[in-house]
């Protein structure tokens, strides 16, 4: 058969099939047509082995067609005017700030591209309170903060003076933070979203925690959504995509991502040679999300409707993002020739459109009708999370000042002509004579615009963003659970990790606060000896347990339940930290005083997820981070990547974390008891970091001396005074964590073999000592005419004599941080350097923190102070069996 005849038959057959499909669509609707296509595909594969080409994406068009979109419920004109006012004030805020202070920064272009997304959400979807009393939680894109401030200004929530002081927070009358920061604006922002990537992963675990609270019966209201407004460039961050399968696995239909696909990041295109919307669609569809693409505005509907042969859709899919960006900044004539000019049939579709009309055709993310349809579908979707991919233009509205250009992210200033163009484009009633100063503009309270926006927010339950502390302090009565730990273990060896686990088990059984405790574990429960909790309180699973566990016949089987209490997160410290943040801020977000205990390998905390820990501090998170298997020489065998000797050093950087390295059971009991009181009764905005170890050791009884409890909490107390009252040589030995036991051995050797009277001090928190001493020094500097304050370190050691030696399983810099307040030179022994796979004894010898090196350090300090001859210390090197030529562990 001739080729032309074959082609003609194919065209005819294709047309018959398409006509048949149109008939099914008209009679049975999209669902029936979809089932039919699935049956045809299955039949073709079974009957003839036909394999359809795999595709993870759909055509480069809107997911919701024009005939499917619902009617717009509000006044488009009124919302356009409000949006224009928000745009102007957001721009004016950044422009004015940079006129007043060169280089103060700020971002115009991100909100300019996302203004329609936010305005539709604020007017129709974001609930401050819904009918059941629940509320939506919103993660705002950090770089869009000026737009959020501008809207709050129009709502009357932020005074003009605060806008004047954008990025100038230290002004006497106050200012506005650069990005969302609850620490700096605790009544406004709820969630910090810069650094980028932290918003998406936090939103996922927040949505899951919302369901956790509901399934456990702690949260009675339902229907709230978690919204995350994100940037397309931000999706390159590992945290943005790393946990998306959790959301689909948990069927989190309370979670909505809105990605502002303006195709640009700071330096240039996100995917110049590709298509970021298609890429993200493939990723999220493959992960089980409901994907809604909002690419083309209403202006394109008639063209797509007439695209009978799919030529336009095909052309839309051929163009790369880099080329689309070029189209955005060129004229309508250029767009006509270069986009549509590839095929005469495409050009013919434009006969009724002028170049000017073509240039004004909006994208989906700038069309409130299309955005509303996408958001409505997202809210109504059931059984899976939703991502809305909205195509926009970065710097939309800036014109020649930066619309769609690579420089637009850095745009901070506009000249008078550019301001005039922007003013006129969006109809802002500011006269030319005033434009130079970019004045703010707010209509009167009784104006139609202000009344409309206030009414919309009233209908949605109030204002957003808004942060409130919704919980009440917990009641006392749980303190007795700690009493057994003050008595010690009467000679029995027990690791401080097991002390903590027993303490946690007792708290979990408390009738009042037990239900509020949230144990969070990244797949190490058995390592930490926590498997007994599996059966006691269960592991949370949104679907319960649909299988018979392999260890069902054992006492401590792996028990999953819908009302389970443990968040067993799998191997993800980042995800676990997000659960910790969600639980630790529930006192504000939900009004529920959940008390998270996040236990993990200490090496994989501050080092691995320091950015999230910083965000937790910003959010005023409460709870306990427990660094298990801590200590570079205490975790035997695991080696370089696991042995932690610097988490306490890294903890120095976080202003509101209280970091402790306790040695004894009673110290842990005092610290946790005080932590619960301080965070959940006194309502302090702090959280705690405790390191615990896996080395079994005898736990002593708590000393009865005055100031012991205070010393534990403030960081230092004398644990054991020397028994040699008549010795001339004196030493003060500082110990913490498991190395405390090496210090106690050294005390004994010094007294028995070298006639040195050594007192042993327990240093529970170098950080607290360092911060408090610096606070005193600062006060003294600022009050030179007043009696000086004396630091707690100096108070404790005021009568201490002799030399001072500190031994720690952390880097030397940690004890050295308090050296200036010690009444004599401080010799610090620590674990600088890479770990090794070895026994504890070998590791402590290698890092020179065992008893014999503590003894040598003490004798050498005495020799330096000319209290003994250098030969005595030299002789001790031989007697103690120390190799003076061994490699330096800090470098080897």
PDB file of C-alpha atoms in Angstrom, residues 1 10 93 97 113 191 294 319 321 411 433 460 492 500 528 574 597 604 626 670 695 700 736-737 885:
ATOM      1  CA  UNK A   1       0.000   0.000   0.000  1.00  0.00           C
ATOM      2  CA  UNK A  10      -3.852   6.494  10.130  1.00  0.00           C
ATOM      3  CA  UNK A  93       9.551  49.211  51.867  1.00  0.00           C
ATOM      4  CA  UNK A  97      15.236  51.045  53.223  1.00  0.00           C
ATOM      5  CA  UNK A 113       6.144  37.085  41.128  1.00  0.00           C
ATOM      6  CA  UNK A 191       8.042  29.460  61.132  1.00  0.00           C
ATOM      7  CA  UNK A 294      -1.016  26.147  36.862  1.00  0.00           C
ATOM      8  CA  UNK A 319      10.574  25.256  24.717  1.00  0.00           C
ATOM      9  CA  UNK A 321      12.819  27.467  30.564  1.00  0.00           C
ATOM     10  CA  UNK A 411      17.052  44.408  42.618  1.00  0.00           C
ATOM     11  CA  UNK A 433       5.942  65.028  43.007  1.00  0.00           C
ATOM     12  CA  UNK A 460     -11.495  32.990  57.448  1.00  0.00           C
ATOM     13  CA  UNK A 492      25.752  -1.659  90.244  1.00  0.00           C
ATOM     14  CA  UNK A 500      17.751   8.267  81.002  1.00  0.00           C
ATOM     15  CA  UNK A 528      19.777   2.914  73.375  1.00  0.00           C
ATOM     16  CA  UNK A 574      16.753  15.757  59.727  1.00  0.00           C
ATOM     17  CA  UNK A 597      12.659  13.751  73.889  1.00  0.00           C
ATOM     18  CA  UNK A 604      24.775  13.135  64.062  1.00  0.00           C
ATOM     19  CA  UNK A 626      19.565  13.642  74.046  1.00  0.00           C
ATOM     20  CA  UNK A 670      18.122  17.267  88.484  1.00  0.00           C
ATOM     21  CA  UNK A 695      29.574   2.843  79.299  1.00  0.00           C
ATOM     22  CA  UNK A 700      26.952   7.384  93.272  1.00  0.00           C
ATOM     23  CA  UNK A 736      32.477  15.605  83.190  1.00  0.00           C
ATOM     24  CA  UNK A 737      30.668  12.795  81.421  1.00  0.00           C
ATOM     25  CA  UNK A 885      57.031  10.398  71.420  1.00  0.00           C
TER      26      UNK A 885
END
